[in-house]
Coordinates of C-alpha atoms in Angstrom, one line a residue:
M1 CA -20.5 -19.7 12.0
K2 CA -17.6 -21.8 10.8
S3 CA -15.7 -24.5 12.8
E4 CA -12.1 -24.0 13.5
N5 CA -11.0 -26.5 10.8
E6 CA -13.3 -25.0 8.2
A7 CA -12.1 -21.5 8.9
F8 CA -8.4 -22.7 8.6
L9 CA -9.0 -24.5 5.4
T10 CA -10.9 -21.6 3.8
L11 CA -8.2 -19.1 4.9
A12 CA -5.4 -21.3 3.8
S13 CA -7.1 -21.6 0.4
L14 CA -7.4 -17.8 0.2
C15 CA -3.8 -17.3 1.1
A16 CA -2.6 -19.8 -1.5
Q17 CA -4.2 -17.7 -4.2
A18 CA -3.0 -14.2 -3.1
E19 CA -1.1 -12.5 -0.3
H20 CA -3.0 -11.5 2.8
C21 CA -2.0 -10.0 6.1
Q22 CA -2.9 -11.3 9.6
W23 CA -5.4 -8.4 10.1
E24 CA -7.4 -9.4 7.0
M25 CA -7.6 -13.0 8.2
T26 CA -8.6 -12.0 11.7
E27 CA -11.3 -9.7 10.3
K28 CA -12.7 -12.6 8.1
M29 CA -12.8 -14.9 11.2
R30 CA -14.5 -12.1 13.2
R31 CA -17.2 -11.8 10.6
W32 CA -17.6 -15.6 10.5
E33 CA -18.0 -15.4 14.3
V34 CA -15.1 -17.7 15.0
D35 CA -14.2 -17.9 18.7
E36 CA -11.3 -15.6 19.7
S37 CA -9.2 -18.4 21.1
A38 CA -9.7 -20.3 17.9
Q39 CA -8.8 -17.2 15.9
A40 CA -5.5 -17.0 17.7
R41 CA -4.7 -20.7 17.0
I42 CA -5.7 -20.3 13.4
I43 CA -3.5 -17.2 12.9
Q44 CA -0.6 -18.9 14.6
R45 CA -1.0 -22.0 12.4
L46 CA -1.3 -19.9 9.2
T47 CA 1.9 -18.0 10.2
K48 CA 3.8 -21.1 11.2
E49 CA 2.9 -22.8 7.8
R50 CA 3.9 -19.6 6.0
Y51 CA 0.4 -18.9 4.5
V52 CA 0.5 -15.5 6.2
D53 CA 3.6 -13.4 6.4
D54 CA 3.0 -9.6 7.0
E55 CA 6.5 -8.6 5.7
R56 CA 6.0 -10.6 2.5
Y57 CA 2.5 -9.1 2.2
A58 CA 3.8 -5.6 2.7
R59 CA 6.5 -6.0 0.0
A60 CA 4.0 -7.2 -2.5
F61 CA 1.5 -4.5 -1.5
V62 CA 4.1 -1.7 -1.8
K63 CA 5.3 -3.0 -5.2
D64 CA 1.8 -3.2 -6.6
K65 CA 0.6 0.2 -5.3
V66 CA 3.7 2.1 -6.5
R67 CA 4.0 0.5 -9.9
Y68 CA 0.4 -0.2 -10.9
N69 CA -1.7 2.2 -8.9
K70 CA 0.9 5.0 -9.1
W71 CA 0.7 5.8 -5.4
G72 CA 3.3 7.7 -3.5
R73 CA 5.0 6.8 -0.2
R74 CA 2.5 8.6 2.1
K75 CA -0.5 6.9 0.6
V76 CA 1.1 3.5 0.7
E77 CA 2.2 4.0 4.2
Q78 CA -1.4 5.1 5.2
A79 CA -2.8 2.0 3.6
L80 CA -0.4 -0.3 5.4
W81 CA -1.3 1.4 8.7
Q82 CA -4.9 0.7 8.0
K83 CA -4.0 -3.0 7.4
H84 CA -2.4 -3.0 10.9
I85 CA 1.1 -3.8 9.6
D86 CA 3.7 -3.2 12.3
E87 CA 5.6 0.1 12.1
D88 CA 9.0 -1.5 11.7
I89 CA 7.9 -3.7 8.8
R90 CA 6.2 -0.7 7.2
Q91 CA 9.4 1.5 7.4
R92 CA 11.7 -1.3 6.3
V93 CA 9.6 -2.1 3.2
L94 CA 9.0 1.5 2.3
D95 CA 12.7 2.3 2.7
E96 CA 13.5 -0.4 0.1
V97 CA 11.8 1.7 -2.6
D98 CA 14.2 4.3 -3.8
D99 CA 13.4 7.9 -4.9
E100 CA 14.2 7.1 -8.5
E101 CA 11.3 4.6 -8.6
Y102 CA 8.9 7.2 -7.2
L103 CA 10.2 9.7 -9.8
A104 CA 9.7 7.2 -12.6
V105 CA 6.1 6.9 -11.5
L106 CA 5.5 10.6 -10.9
R107 CA 7.0 12.0 -14.1
P108 CA 4.5 10.5 -16.5
L109 CA 1.7 11.2 -14.1
L110 CA 2.5 14.9 -13.9
K111 CA 3.2 15.1 -17.6
Q112 CA -0.3 13.6 -18.4
K113 CA -2.0 15.8 -15.8
R114 CA -0.3 18.9 -17.1
K115 CA -2.2 18.5 -20.4
S116 CA -5.6 18.5 -18.8
I117 CA -5.1 21.4 -16.3
K118 CA -6.3 24.9 -17.1
A119 CA -4.2 27.6 -15.4
N120 CA -3.6 31.3 -15.8
S121 CA 0.0 31.2 -14.8
D122 CA 2.9 28.8 -14.3
Y123 CA 2.5 29.4 -10.5
E124 CA -1.1 28.3 -10.6
L125 CA -0.3 25.3 -12.8
N126 CA 2.4 24.2 -10.4
Q127 CA 0.1 24.6 -7.5
K128 CA -2.5 22.4 -9.1
L129 CA 0.1 19.8 -10.1
M130 CA 1.4 19.9 -6.5
R131 CA -2.1 19.3 -5.1
F132 CA -2.6 16.4 -7.5
A133 CA 0.7 14.7 -6.6
V134 CA 0.1 15.2 -2.8
G135 CA -3.3 13.6 -3.3
R136 CA -1.6 10.6 -4.8
G137 CA 0.6 10.4 -1.7
F138 CA 3.9 11.7 -3.0
T139 CA 6.1 13.7 -0.7
F140 CA 7.0 17.4 -1.3
D141 CA 10.7 16.7 -2.0
I142 CA 9.9 14.2 -4.8
I143 CA 7.2 16.5 -6.2
R144 CA 9.5 19.5 -6.1
Q145 CA 12.3 17.6 -7.7
C146 CA 10.1 16.5 -10.5
L147 CA 8.5 19.9 -11.1
D148 CA 11.8 21.8 -10.9
I149 CA 14.0 19.6 -13.0
D150 CA 12.3 16.8 -14.9
C151 CA 8.8 18.0 -15.8
E152 CA 9.6 21.5 -17.3
E153 CA 8.7 21.6 -20.9

């Protein structure tokens, strides 16, 4: 069990190294068995001193997951929901990513996947590619757009 000051210093150090959201910090304090009133004070101080900012965290999270993990909008949205990021922040940050960026991520993914899929017909191939892309969190309109126009060989 950590004292209030120890918990703050540890969390501030973590936040100085990487982006974290309020929920993550609260979960850490809960595991450390920090008193709930102390948790509230620590979160308030972390937010006031700008160690924790859920909107800044969401922007970094979305950018990383789309560009590096090759996730689509749905999967990113679900992950932000699991991190307890407010609905308005989630929508605002996700709306900042335009369809062209999703297409730029999805095109090479589908092109690569197409090489490894065994299918008896174009219809079956497209169904398998569709399932793959949906599993990555892409929406049907983006997938369809890519399959219809960009990914035909």
